[in-house]
Amino acid sequence: MKRITEHFKIEKKNGINILLIIGIFILLFTPLGFQVKVFTNRLLSGSPAMIKKERQPTLDNYNWNLVDALGNTVNLESKRGNVLIINFWATWCPPCVAEMPGFQALYEDYGNRVDFLFVAEDEADKVDAFLRKKGYTFPVYYSKSKTPDILYSKSIPTTYVINKQGKIVVDEVGAADWNSAKTRALLDKLLEEK
């Protein structure tokens, strides 16, 4: 009887290990796992943090060529003096995908007063399919020249909020809740500045 009980414990332990391995495989290598990562990132995202005023770096070099989905070239210089939101992202990045609904809502309310530049680190056909599937209307660009050093990041998503004077007031790496009351209050304040 003791042997049967011990044998059952060993088999139960092996079964739990097998289920754990299957679960990890699903999370890492399947579309379901991608959606779980997106959901988790969305759940854990908070409002982006503002950089203290005395530590805000200045974007001096606006010379950066971007191209939109229609092939139109835009130089960041044309955006100087405006409030900017620059987001580096990709369709294969769960934290990037997690923050997109918040960005879309923000774009719908601020798109005529704030310049949004969503810079895709991805293939154009994948980005177009993603945007159509989700119904996103924010503007997507692709970098066509060297990104200004101050905006370069090895991580995505990375998002910068830049005021009219070129000060980087937010430098957020990772997913954030961009449709928060705190973010909206910040944008309202930046838009009022001269």
Short mmCIF file of N, CA and C in Angstrom, two decimals:
data_model
loop_
_atom_site.label_atom_id
_atom_site.label_comp_id
_atom_site.label_asym_id
_atom_site.label_seq_id
_atom_site.Cartn_x
_atom_site.Cartn_y
_atom_site.Cartn_z
N MET A 1 0.82 -1.19 0.00
CA MET A 1 0.00 0.00 0.00
C MET A 1 0.87 1.26 0.00
N LYS A 2 1.97 1.23 0.77
CA LYS A 2 2.88 2.36 0.85
C LYS A 2 3.52 2.63 -0.51
N ARG A 3 3.90 1.52 -1.21
CA ARG A 3 4.50 1.65 -2.53
C ARG A 3 3.54 2.29 -3.53
N ILE A 4 2.31 1.92 -3.48
CA ILE A 4 1.30 2.48 -4.39
C ILE A 4 1.14 3.96 -4.13
N THR A 5 1.10 4.37 -2.88
CA THR A 5 0.98 5.78 -2.52
C THR A 5 2.19 6.57 -3.00
N GLU A 6 3.41 6.04 -2.81
CA GLU A 6 4.63 6.70 -3.27
C GLU A 6 4.64 6.81 -4.79
N HIS A 7 4.24 5.75 -5.46
CA HIS A 7 4.20 5.74 -6.92
C HIS A 7 3.22 6.81 -7.42
N PHE A 8 2.06 6.92 -6.77
CA PHE A 8 1.06 7.91 -7.15
C PHE A 8 1.61 9.33 -6.97
N LYS A 9 2.35 9.60 -5.89
CA LYS A 9 2.94 10.91 -5.63
C LYS A 9 3.94 11.27 -6.72
N ILE A 10 4.75 10.30 -7.14
CA ILE A 10 5.74 10.56 -8.19
C ILE A 10 5.02 10.88 -9.50
N GLU A 11 3.99 10.10 -9.86
CA GLU A 11 3.26 10.35 -11.09
C GLU A 11 2.53 11.69 -11.04
N LYS A 12 1.98 12.03 -9.90
CA LYS A 12 1.28 13.30 -9.74
C LYS A 12 2.27 14.45 -9.93
N LYS A 13 3.47 14.33 -9.35
CA LYS A 13 4.49 15.35 -9.48
C LYS A 13 4.90 15.50 -10.95
N ASN A 14 5.10 14.38 -11.65
CA ASN A 14 5.45 14.43 -13.07
C ASN A 14 4.34 15.07 -13.89
N GLY A 15 3.10 14.75 -13.57
CA GLY A 15 1.97 15.34 -14.28
C GLY A 15 1.91 16.84 -14.11
N ILE A 16 2.16 17.32 -12.91
CA ILE A 16 2.17 18.76 -12.64
C ILE A 16 3.30 19.42 -13.43
N ASN A 17 4.47 18.78 -13.45
CA ASN A 17 5.60 19.32 -14.20
C ASN A 17 5.29 19.40 -15.70
N ILE A 18 4.65 18.37 -16.21
CA ILE A 18 4.29 18.36 -17.63
C ILE A 18 3.30 19.48 -17.93
N LEU A 19 2.30 19.65 -17.08
CA LEU A 19 1.33 20.74 -17.27
C LEU A 19 2.01 22.11 -17.20
N LEU A 20 2.96 22.26 -16.30
CA LEU A 20 3.70 23.51 -16.16
C LEU A 20 4.50 23.79 -17.44
N ILE A 21 5.15 22.79 -17.98
CA ILE A 21 5.92 22.95 -19.22
C ILE A 21 5.00 23.31 -20.39
N ILE A 22 3.86 22.66 -20.47
CA ILE A 22 2.89 22.97 -21.53
C ILE A 22 2.41 24.42 -21.39
N GLY A 23 2.11 24.82 -20.18
CA GLY A 23 1.66 26.19 -19.93
C GLY A 23 2.71 27.21 -20.33
N ILE A 24 3.95 26.96 -19.99
CA ILE A 24 5.05 27.87 -20.37
C ILE A 24 5.19 27.91 -21.88
N PHE A 25 5.11 26.76 -22.53
CA PHE A 25 5.18 26.70 -23.99
C PHE A 25 4.08 27.55 -24.62
N ILE A 26 2.87 27.41 -24.12
CA ILE A 26 1.73 28.18 -24.65
C ILE A 26 1.98 29.68 -24.47
N LEU A 27 2.46 30.09 -23.30
CA LEU A 27 2.72 31.50 -23.05
C LEU A 27 3.83 32.07 -23.93
N LEU A 28 4.83 31.27 -24.21
CA LEU A 28 5.97 31.77 -24.96
C LEU A 28 5.82 31.68 -26.48
N PHE A 29 5.12 30.66 -26.96
CA PHE A 29 5.20 30.37 -28.39
C PHE A 29 3.88 30.32 -29.14
N THR A 30 2.78 30.78 -28.57
CA THR A 30 1.51 30.72 -29.29
C THR A 30 0.83 32.09 -29.28
N PRO A 31 -0.12 32.31 -30.21
CA PRO A 31 -0.88 33.56 -30.21
C PRO A 31 -1.63 33.79 -28.90
N LEU A 32 -2.08 32.73 -28.27
CA LEU A 32 -2.76 32.87 -26.97
C LEU A 32 -1.80 33.46 -25.95
N GLY A 33 -0.57 32.99 -25.96
CA GLY A 33 0.44 33.52 -25.05
C GLY A 33 0.69 34.99 -25.31
N PHE A 34 0.71 35.41 -26.59
CA PHE A 34 0.90 36.81 -26.94
C PHE A 34 -0.23 37.64 -26.33
N GLN A 35 -1.47 37.17 -26.47
CA GLN A 35 -2.61 37.91 -25.93
C GLN A 35 -2.57 37.98 -24.40
N VAL A 36 -2.09 36.93 -23.75
CA VAL A 36 -1.94 36.95 -22.29
C VAL A 36 -0.92 38.01 -21.90
N LYS A 37 0.18 38.09 -22.65
CA LYS A 37 1.21 39.11 -22.37
C LYS A 37 0.65 40.51 -22.58
N VAL A 38 -0.13 40.71 -23.63
CA VAL A 38 -0.75 42.01 -23.89
C VAL A 38 -1.67 42.38 -22.73
N PHE A 39 -2.53 41.44 -22.35
CA PHE A 39 -3.48 41.68 -21.25
C PHE A 39 -2.73 42.01 -19.96
N THR A 40 -1.69 41.27 -19.66
CA THR A 40 -0.91 41.50 -18.44
C THR A 40 -0.26 42.87 -18.47
N ASN A 41 0.31 43.24 -19.59
CA ASN A 41 0.93 44.56 -19.71
C ASN A 41 -0.10 45.67 -19.53
N ARG A 42 -1.27 45.48 -20.11
CA ARG A 42 -2.33 46.48 -19.99
C ARG A 42 -2.76 46.61 -18.53
N LEU A 43 -2.87 45.48 -17.87
CA LEU A 43 -3.30 45.44 -16.47
C LEU A 43 -2.30 46.14 -15.55
N LEU A 44 -1.01 45.97 -15.84
CA LEU A 44 0.04 46.49 -14.96
C LEU A 44 0.50 47.90 -15.33
N SER A 45 -0.01 48.46 -16.40
CA SER A 45 0.43 49.78 -16.86
C SER A 45 -0.17 50.88 -16.01
N GLY A 46 0.70 51.82 -15.66
CA GLY A 46 0.26 53.01 -14.95
C GLY A 46 0.48 54.23 -15.82
N SER A 47 0.15 55.38 -15.30
CA SER A 47 0.38 56.62 -16.03
C SER A 47 1.87 56.87 -16.20
N PRO A 48 2.26 57.43 -17.34
CA PRO A 48 3.68 57.75 -17.52
C PRO A 48 4.12 58.84 -16.54
N ALA A 49 5.38 58.78 -16.15
CA ALA A 49 5.91 59.74 -15.19
C ALA A 49 6.58 60.91 -15.90
N MET A 50 6.35 62.09 -15.39
CA MET A 50 6.97 63.29 -15.93
C MET A 50 8.39 63.41 -15.38
N ILE A 51 9.32 63.87 -16.21
CA ILE A 51 10.69 64.12 -15.77
C ILE A 51 10.69 65.44 -14.99
N LYS A 52 11.41 65.49 -13.88
CA LYS A 52 11.50 66.73 -13.11
C LYS A 52 12.02 67.85 -14.01
N LYS A 53 11.47 69.04 -13.85
CA LYS A 53 11.76 70.16 -14.74
C LYS A 53 13.25 70.43 -14.90
N GLU A 54 14.00 70.37 -13.82
CA GLU A 54 15.44 70.67 -13.88
C GLU A 54 16.24 69.57 -14.58
N ARG A 55 15.63 68.42 -14.81
CA ARG A 55 16.34 67.30 -15.46
C ARG A 55 15.85 67.04 -16.88
N GLN A 56 14.94 67.84 -17.38
CA GLN A 56 14.39 67.62 -18.71
C GLN A 56 15.42 67.97 -19.78
N PRO A 57 15.82 66.97 -20.58
CA PRO A 57 16.76 67.26 -21.66
C PRO A 57 16.05 68.00 -22.80
N THR A 58 16.82 68.65 -23.63
CA THR A 58 16.27 69.40 -24.76
C THR A 58 16.59 68.69 -26.07
N LEU A 59 15.58 68.57 -26.90
CA LEU A 59 15.77 68.05 -28.24
C LEU A 59 16.26 69.21 -29.09
N ASP A 60 17.54 69.22 -29.41
CA ASP A 60 18.12 70.30 -30.23
C ASP A 60 18.11 69.94 -31.71
N ASN A 61 18.29 68.66 -32.01
CA ASN A 61 18.39 68.21 -33.39
C ASN A 61 17.05 67.65 -33.86
N TYR A 62 16.33 68.44 -34.64
CA TYR A 62 15.05 68.00 -35.20
C TYR A 62 15.21 67.43 -36.60
N ASN A 63 16.44 67.33 -37.08
CA ASN A 63 16.68 66.85 -38.44
C ASN A 63 16.56 65.33 -38.48
N TRP A 64 15.36 64.87 -38.76
CA TRP A 64 15.08 63.43 -38.78
C TRP A 64 14.00 63.19 -39.83
N ASN A 65 14.33 62.44 -40.85
CA ASN A 65 13.39 62.14 -41.92
C ASN A 65 12.59 60.88 -41.61
N LEU A 66 11.29 61.02 -41.79
CA LEU A 66 10.35 59.92 -41.60
C LEU A 66 9.51 59.81 -42.86
N VAL A 67 8.98 58.65 -43.09
CA VAL A 67 8.07 58.47 -44.22
C VAL A 67 6.79 57.83 -43.68
N ASP A 68 5.64 58.32 -44.19
CA ASP A 68 4.37 57.77 -43.72
C ASP A 68 3.94 56.59 -44.60
N ALA A 69 2.79 56.05 -44.32
CA ALA A 69 2.30 54.85 -45.02
C ALA A 69 2.05 55.10 -46.51
N LEU A 70 1.85 56.36 -46.88
CA LEU A 70 1.61 56.70 -48.29
C LEU A 70 2.90 57.05 -49.03
N GLY A 71 4.02 57.01 -48.32
CA GLY A 71 5.30 57.33 -48.94
C GLY A 71 5.69 58.79 -48.86
N ASN A 72 4.91 59.59 -48.14
CA ASN A 72 5.23 61.01 -47.97
C ASN A 72 6.34 61.18 -46.95
N THR A 73 7.35 61.97 -47.28
CA THR A 73 8.45 62.22 -46.36
C THR A 73 8.12 63.42 -45.48
N VAL A 74 8.41 63.27 -44.20
CA VAL A 74 8.21 64.33 -43.22
C VAL A 74 9.51 64.47 -42.46
N ASN A 75 9.95 65.71 -42.29
CA ASN A 75 11.12 65.95 -41.45
C ASN A 75 10.62 66.47 -40.12
N LEU A 76 11.19 65.96 -39.04
CA LEU A 76 10.75 66.38 -37.70
C LEU A 76 10.88 67.89 -37.52
N GLU A 77 11.76 68.52 -38.27
CA GLU A 77 11.93 69.98 -38.19
C GLU A 77 10.61 70.70 -38.42
N SER A 78 9.75 70.13 -39.26
CA SER A 78 8.46 70.75 -39.54
C SER A 78 7.53 70.72 -38.32
N LYS A 79 7.89 69.96 -37.32
CA LYS A 79 7.06 69.83 -36.11
C LYS A 79 7.60 70.68 -34.96
N ARG A 80 8.75 71.34 -35.16
CA ARG A 80 9.36 72.16 -34.11
C ARG A 80 8.36 73.22 -33.64
N GLY A 81 8.29 73.42 -32.33
CA GLY A 81 7.37 74.40 -31.76
C GLY A 81 6.01 73.83 -31.40
N ASN A 82 5.79 72.55 -31.71
CA ASN A 82 4.52 71.89 -31.38
C ASN A 82 4.73 70.91 -30.22
N VAL A 83 3.65 70.57 -29.56
CA VAL A 83 3.69 69.49 -28.58
C VAL A 83 3.73 68.18 -29.37
N LEU A 84 4.70 67.32 -29.03
CA LEU A 84 4.89 66.08 -29.76
C LEU A 84 4.76 64.87 -28.85
N ILE A 85 4.21 63.81 -29.39
CA ILE A 85 4.28 62.48 -28.77
C ILE A 85 4.93 61.59 -29.81
N ILE A 86 6.09 61.06 -29.47
CA ILE A 86 6.82 60.16 -30.37
C ILE A 86 6.90 58.80 -29.70
N ASN A 87 6.36 57.80 -30.38
CA ASN A 87 6.30 56.44 -29.84
C ASN A 87 6.98 55.48 -30.80
N PHE A 88 7.95 54.73 -30.29
CA PHE A 88 8.61 53.68 -31.05
C PHE A 88 7.95 52.36 -30.67
N TRP A 89 7.51 51.59 -31.66
CA TRP A 89 6.72 50.40 -31.38
C TRP A 89 6.85 49.37 -32.51
N ALA A 90 6.27 48.19 -32.29
CA ALA A 90 6.20 47.14 -33.31
C ALA A 90 4.99 46.25 -33.03
N THR A 91 4.50 45.61 -34.06
CA THR A 91 3.31 44.75 -33.92
C THR A 91 3.61 43.48 -33.15
N TRP A 92 4.88 43.06 -33.13
CA TRP A 92 5.26 41.81 -32.46
C TRP A 92 5.60 42.01 -30.99
N CYS A 93 5.46 43.22 -30.50
CA CYS A 93 5.85 43.60 -29.13
C CYS A 93 4.61 43.69 -28.23
N PRO A 94 4.40 42.72 -27.30
CA PRO A 94 3.20 42.77 -26.45
C PRO A 94 3.00 44.07 -25.67
N PRO A 95 4.05 44.66 -25.04
CA PRO A 95 3.81 45.93 -24.35
C PRO A 95 3.39 47.05 -25.31
N CYS A 96 3.91 47.02 -26.54
CA CYS A 96 3.52 48.02 -27.55
C CYS A 96 2.03 47.88 -27.87
N VAL A 97 1.62 46.66 -28.16
CA VAL A 97 0.23 46.39 -28.51
C VAL A 97 -0.70 46.73 -27.34
N ALA A 98 -0.22 46.50 -26.12
CA ALA A 98 -1.03 46.76 -24.93
C ALA A 98 -1.40 48.22 -24.78
N GLU A 99 -0.50 49.12 -25.17
CA GLU A 99 -0.78 50.54 -24.95
C GLU A 99 -1.48 51.22 -26.13
N MET A 100 -1.67 50.51 -27.23
CA MET A 100 -2.28 51.12 -28.42
C MET A 100 -3.73 51.59 -28.23
N PRO A 101 -4.60 50.87 -27.53
CA PRO A 101 -5.96 51.40 -27.35
C PRO A 101 -5.96 52.76 -26.64
N GLY A 102 -5.10 52.91 -25.65
CA GLY A 102 -5.00 54.20 -24.95
C GLY A 102 -4.50 55.30 -25.87
N PHE A 103 -3.52 54.98 -26.70
CA PHE A 103 -3.01 55.95 -27.66
C PHE A 103 -4.09 56.35 -28.67
N GLN A 104 -4.87 55.37 -29.13
CA GLN A 104 -5.93 55.68 -30.09
C GLN A 104 -6.93 56.66 -29.48
N ALA A 105 -7.34 56.40 -28.24
CA ALA A 105 -8.29 57.30 -27.56
C ALA A 105 -7.69 58.70 -27.39
N LEU A 106 -6.41 58.75 -27.04
CA LEU A 106 -5.73 60.04 -26.87
C LEU A 106 -5.64 60.76 -28.21
N TYR A 107 -5.30 60.02 -29.26
CA TYR A 107 -5.20 60.61 -30.59
C TYR A 107 -6.55 61.17 -31.05
N GLU A 108 -7.63 60.45 -30.78
CA GLU A 108 -8.95 60.92 -31.19
C GLU A 108 -9.30 62.26 -30.55
N ASP A 109 -8.85 62.48 -29.33
CA ASP A 109 -9.17 63.72 -28.61
C ASP A 109 -8.13 64.83 -28.80
N TYR A 110 -6.88 64.49 -29.08
CA TYR A 110 -5.80 65.48 -29.15
C TYR A 110 -5.11 65.54 -30.51
N GLY A 111 -5.52 64.72 -31.45
CA GLY A 111 -4.83 64.62 -32.73
C GLY A 111 -4.79 65.90 -33.54
N ASN A 112 -5.70 66.82 -33.29
CA ASN A 112 -5.69 68.08 -34.03
C ASN A 112 -4.89 69.17 -33.31
N ARG A 113 -4.38 68.86 -32.09
CA ARG A 113 -3.60 69.86 -31.34
C ARG A 113 -2.20 69.38 -30.97
N VAL A 114 -2.00 68.06 -30.96
CA VAL A 114 -0.71 67.45 -30.62
C VAL A 114 -0.26 66.66 -31.84
N ASP A 115 1.04 66.75 -32.15
CA ASP A 115 1.57 65.94 -33.25
C ASP A 115 1.97 64.57 -32.72
N PHE A 116 1.30 63.54 -33.21
CA PHE A 116 1.58 62.16 -32.85
C PHE A 116 2.45 61.55 -33.93
N LEU A 117 3.56 60.93 -33.54
CA LEU A 117 4.43 60.24 -34.47
C LEU A 117 4.67 58.84 -33.93
N PHE A 118 3.98 57.87 -34.51
CA PHE A 118 4.16 56.48 -34.12
C PHE A 118 5.16 55.87 -35.10
N VAL A 119 6.37 55.65 -34.63
CA VAL A 119 7.46 55.19 -35.48
C VAL A 119 7.56 53.67 -35.35
N ALA A 120 7.19 52.99 -36.43
CA ALA A 120 7.13 51.53 -36.42
C ALA A 120 8.50 50.93 -36.68
N GLU A 121 8.84 49.96 -35.87
CA GLU A 121 10.07 49.17 -36.03
C GLU A 121 9.65 47.81 -36.57
N ASP A 122 8.99 47.82 -37.73
CA ASP A 122 8.33 46.64 -38.23
C ASP A 122 8.16 46.77 -39.74
N GLU A 123 7.70 45.70 -40.37
CA GLU A 123 7.44 45.72 -41.81
C GLU A 123 6.11 46.43 -42.08
N ALA A 124 6.10 47.24 -43.13
CA ALA A 124 4.93 48.07 -43.44
C ALA A 124 3.67 47.24 -43.66
N ASP A 125 3.76 46.10 -44.34
CA ASP A 125 2.56 45.31 -44.59
C ASP A 125 1.97 44.74 -43.30
N LYS A 126 2.81 44.36 -42.36
CA LYS A 126 2.33 43.87 -41.06
C LYS A 126 1.67 45.00 -40.27
N VAL A 127 2.28 46.19 -40.33
CA VAL A 127 1.72 47.35 -39.62
C VAL A 127 0.37 47.71 -40.21
N ASP A 128 0.28 47.77 -41.54
CA ASP A 128 -1.00 48.12 -42.18
C ASP A 128 -2.10 47.12 -41.82
N ALA A 129 -1.77 45.85 -41.84
CA ALA A 129 -2.77 44.82 -41.48
C ALA A 129 -3.20 44.97 -40.02
N PHE A 130 -2.25 45.22 -39.14
CA PHE A 130 -2.54 45.41 -37.72
C PHE A 130 -3.48 46.61 -37.51
N LEU A 131 -3.14 47.74 -38.14
CA LEU A 131 -3.96 48.95 -37.99
C LEU A 131 -5.38 48.74 -38.50
N ARG A 132 -5.50 48.09 -39.66
CA ARG A 132 -6.84 47.82 -40.22
C ARG A 132 -7.64 46.90 -39.30
N LYS A 133 -7.00 45.83 -38.83
CA LYS A 133 -7.69 44.86 -37.97
C LYS A 133 -8.21 45.51 -36.70
N LYS A 134 -7.40 46.39 -36.11
CA LYS A 134 -7.77 47.03 -34.84
C LYS A 134 -8.59 48.31 -35.02
N GLY A 135 -8.63 48.85 -36.24
CA GLY A 135 -9.37 50.08 -36.48
C GLY A 135 -8.64 51.33 -35.98
N TYR A 136 -7.32 51.26 -35.90
CA TYR A 136 -6.54 52.41 -35.42
C TYR A 136 -6.31 53.40 -36.55
N THR A 137 -6.41 54.68 -36.22
CA THR A 137 -6.30 55.74 -37.23
C THR A 137 -5.13 56.68 -36.98
N PHE A 138 -4.35 56.45 -35.94
CA PHE A 138 -3.23 57.35 -35.66
C PHE A 138 -2.15 57.21 -36.74
N PRO A 139 -1.35 58.26 -36.94
CA PRO A 139 -0.35 58.24 -38.02
C PRO A 139 0.89 57.42 -37.68
N VAL A 140 1.26 56.56 -38.62
CA VAL A 140 2.43 55.71 -38.45
C VAL A 140 3.50 56.14 -39.44
N TYR A 141 4.73 56.16 -38.95
CA TYR A 141 5.87 56.56 -39.77
C TYR A 141 6.96 55.49 -39.67
N TYR A 142 7.89 55.59 -40.61
CA TYR A 142 9.08 54.72 -40.62
C TYR A 142 10.29 55.63 -40.74
N SER A 143 11.29 55.35 -39.95
CA SER A 143 12.49 56.18 -39.95
C SER A 143 13.26 56.00 -41.25
N LYS A 144 13.65 57.13 -41.86
CA LYS A 144 14.41 57.09 -43.11
C LYS A 144 15.79 57.73 -42.95
N SER A 145 16.09 58.21 -41.78
CA SER A 145 17.43 58.73 -41.50
C SER A 145 17.73 58.44 -40.03
N LYS A 146 18.93 58.80 -39.63
CA LYS A 146 19.35 58.51 -38.26
C LYS A 146 18.46 59.23 -37.26
N THR A 147 17.97 58.46 -36.30
CA THR A 147 17.17 59.03 -35.22
C THR A 147 18.06 59.95 -34.38
N PRO A 148 17.58 61.14 -34.01
CA PRO A 148 18.39 61.99 -33.13
C PRO A 148 18.84 61.21 -31.89
N ASP A 149 20.10 61.39 -31.52
CA ASP A 149 20.69 60.62 -30.41
C ASP A 149 19.84 60.67 -29.15
N ILE A 150 19.29 61.82 -28.85
CA ILE A 150 18.54 61.98 -27.60
C ILE A 150 17.24 61.15 -27.61
N LEU A 151 16.77 60.76 -28.80
CA LEU A 151 15.54 59.95 -28.92
C LEU A 151 15.84 58.48 -29.15
N TYR A 152 17.11 58.12 -29.21
CA TYR A 152 17.46 56.73 -29.48
C TYR A 152 17.27 55.88 -28.22
N SER A 153 16.64 54.74 -28.40
CA SER A 153 16.45 53.79 -27.31
C SER A 153 16.61 52.38 -27.86
N LYS A 154 17.18 51.51 -27.09
CA LYS A 154 17.32 50.11 -27.49
C LYS A 154 16.06 49.32 -27.19
N SER A 155 15.12 49.92 -26.46
CA SER A 155 13.92 49.21 -26.02
C SER A 155 12.68 49.77 -26.70
N ILE A 156 11.72 48.89 -26.95
CA ILE A 156 10.40 49.32 -27.38
C ILE A 156 9.38 48.65 -26.48
N PRO A 157 8.28 49.29 -26.19
CA PRO A 157 7.98 50.65 -26.61
C PRO A 157 8.77 51.68 -25.81
N THR A 158 9.10 52.75 -26.48
CA THR A 158 9.65 53.94 -25.84
C THR A 158 8.86 55.11 -26.36
N THR A 159 8.44 55.97 -25.46
CA THR A 159 7.61 57.11 -25.83
C THR A 159 8.16 58.38 -25.21
N TYR A 160 8.17 59.43 -26.02
CA TYR A 160 8.61 60.74 -25.56
C TYR A 160 7.47 61.73 -25.73
N VAL A 161 7.30 62.58 -24.72
CA VAL A 161 6.40 63.72 -24.85
C VAL A 161 7.31 64.94 -24.80
N ILE A 162 7.20 65.78 -25.82
CA ILE A 162 8.10 66.92 -25.99
C ILE A 162 7.25 68.19 -26.02
N ASN A 163 7.66 69.19 -25.23
CA ASN A 163 6.88 70.43 -25.19
C ASN A 163 7.27 71.35 -26.35
N LYS A 164 6.64 72.51 -26.43
CA LYS A 164 6.84 73.44 -27.55
C LYS A 164 8.27 73.98 -27.61
N GLN A 165 8.95 74.00 -26.48
CA GLN A 165 10.34 74.49 -26.42
C GLN A 165 11.35 73.38 -26.70
N GLY A 166 10.88 72.18 -26.96
CA GLY A 166 11.77 71.07 -27.26
C GLY A 166 12.25 70.30 -26.04
N LYS A 167 11.70 70.60 -24.88
CA LYS A 167 12.06 69.87 -23.66
C LYS A 167 11.34 68.52 -23.66
N ILE A 168 12.09 67.47 -23.36
CA ILE A 168 11.49 66.14 -23.24
C ILE A 168 10.95 66.05 -21.82
N VAL A 169 9.62 66.09 -21.69
CA VAL A 169 8.99 66.10 -20.37
C VAL A 169 8.61 64.70 -19.90
N VAL A 170 8.49 63.76 -20.85
CA VAL A 170 8.24 62.37 -20.51
C VAL A 170 9.14 61.52 -21.40
N ASP A 171 9.81 60.55 -20.78
CA ASP A 171 10.67 59.59 -21.47
C ASP A 171 10.30 58.24 -20.86
N GLU A 172 9.33 57.57 -21.47
CA GLU A 172 8.75 56.35 -20.88
C GLU A 172 9.17 55.12 -21.67
N VAL A 173 9.79 54.16 -20.99
CA VAL A 173 10.15 52.89 -21.60
C VAL A 173 9.20 51.83 -21.03
N GLY A 174 8.59 51.06 -21.92
CA GLY A 174 7.62 50.05 -21.49
C GLY A 174 6.21 50.58 -21.64
N ALA A 175 5.26 49.70 -21.42
CA ALA A 175 3.85 50.04 -21.59
C ALA A 175 3.39 51.00 -20.50
N ALA A 176 2.51 51.92 -20.90
CA ALA A 176 1.93 52.88 -19.96
C ALA A 176 0.47 53.10 -20.33
N ASP A 177 -0.27 53.67 -19.41
CA ASP A 177 -1.67 54.02 -19.66
C ASP A 177 -1.69 55.45 -20.18
N TRP A 178 -1.65 55.59 -21.49
CA TRP A 178 -1.57 56.92 -22.11
C TRP A 178 -2.90 57.64 -22.14
N ASN A 179 -3.98 56.97 -21.84
CA ASN A 179 -5.29 57.61 -21.84
C ASN A 179 -5.73 57.97 -20.42
N SER A 180 -4.78 58.15 -19.54
CA SER A 180 -5.10 58.46 -18.15
C SER A 180 -5.41 59.95 -17.97
N ALA A 181 -6.11 60.25 -16.90
CA ALA A 181 -6.41 61.65 -16.57
C ALA A 181 -5.12 62.44 -16.37
N LYS A 182 -4.11 61.80 -15.80
CA LYS A 182 -2.82 62.46 -15.57
C LYS A 182 -2.16 62.86 -16.89
N THR A 183 -2.18 61.98 -17.87
CA THR A 183 -1.60 62.29 -19.18
C THR A 183 -2.38 63.40 -19.87
N ARG A 184 -3.68 63.34 -19.79
CA ARG A 184 -4.52 64.37 -20.41
C ARG A 184 -4.28 65.73 -19.75
N ALA A 185 -4.13 65.74 -18.43
CA ALA A 185 -3.85 67.00 -17.73
C ALA A 185 -2.49 67.55 -18.17
N LEU A 186 -1.51 66.68 -18.32
CA LEU A 186 -0.19 67.11 -18.79
C LEU A 186 -0.28 67.72 -20.18
N LEU A 187 -0.96 67.05 -21.10
CA LEU A 187 -1.09 67.58 -22.45
C LEU A 187 -1.82 68.92 -22.45
N ASP A 188 -2.88 69.06 -21.66
CA ASP A 188 -3.60 70.33 -21.57
C ASP A 188 -2.66 71.44 -21.09
N LYS A 189 -1.85 71.14 -20.11
CA LYS A 189 -0.88 72.12 -19.58
C LYS A 189 0.14 72.50 -20.64
N LEU A 190 0.69 71.50 -21.35
CA LEU A 190 1.70 71.78 -22.37
C LEU A 190 1.11 72.58 -23.52
N LEU A 191 -0.13 72.34 -23.88
CA LEU A 191 -0.77 73.08 -24.97
C LEU A 191 -1.01 74.54 -24.60
N GLU A 192 -1.20 74.82 -23.30
CA GLU A 192 -1.42 76.20 -22.85
C GLU A 192 -0.13 77.01 -22.82
N GLU A 193 1.01 76.35 -22.71
CA GLU A 193 2.29 77.07 -22.63
C GLU A 193 2.57 77.80 -23.93
N LYS A 194 3.28 78.90 -23.83
CA LYS A 194 3.67 79.70 -25.02
C LYS A 194 4.96 79.19 -25.61
#
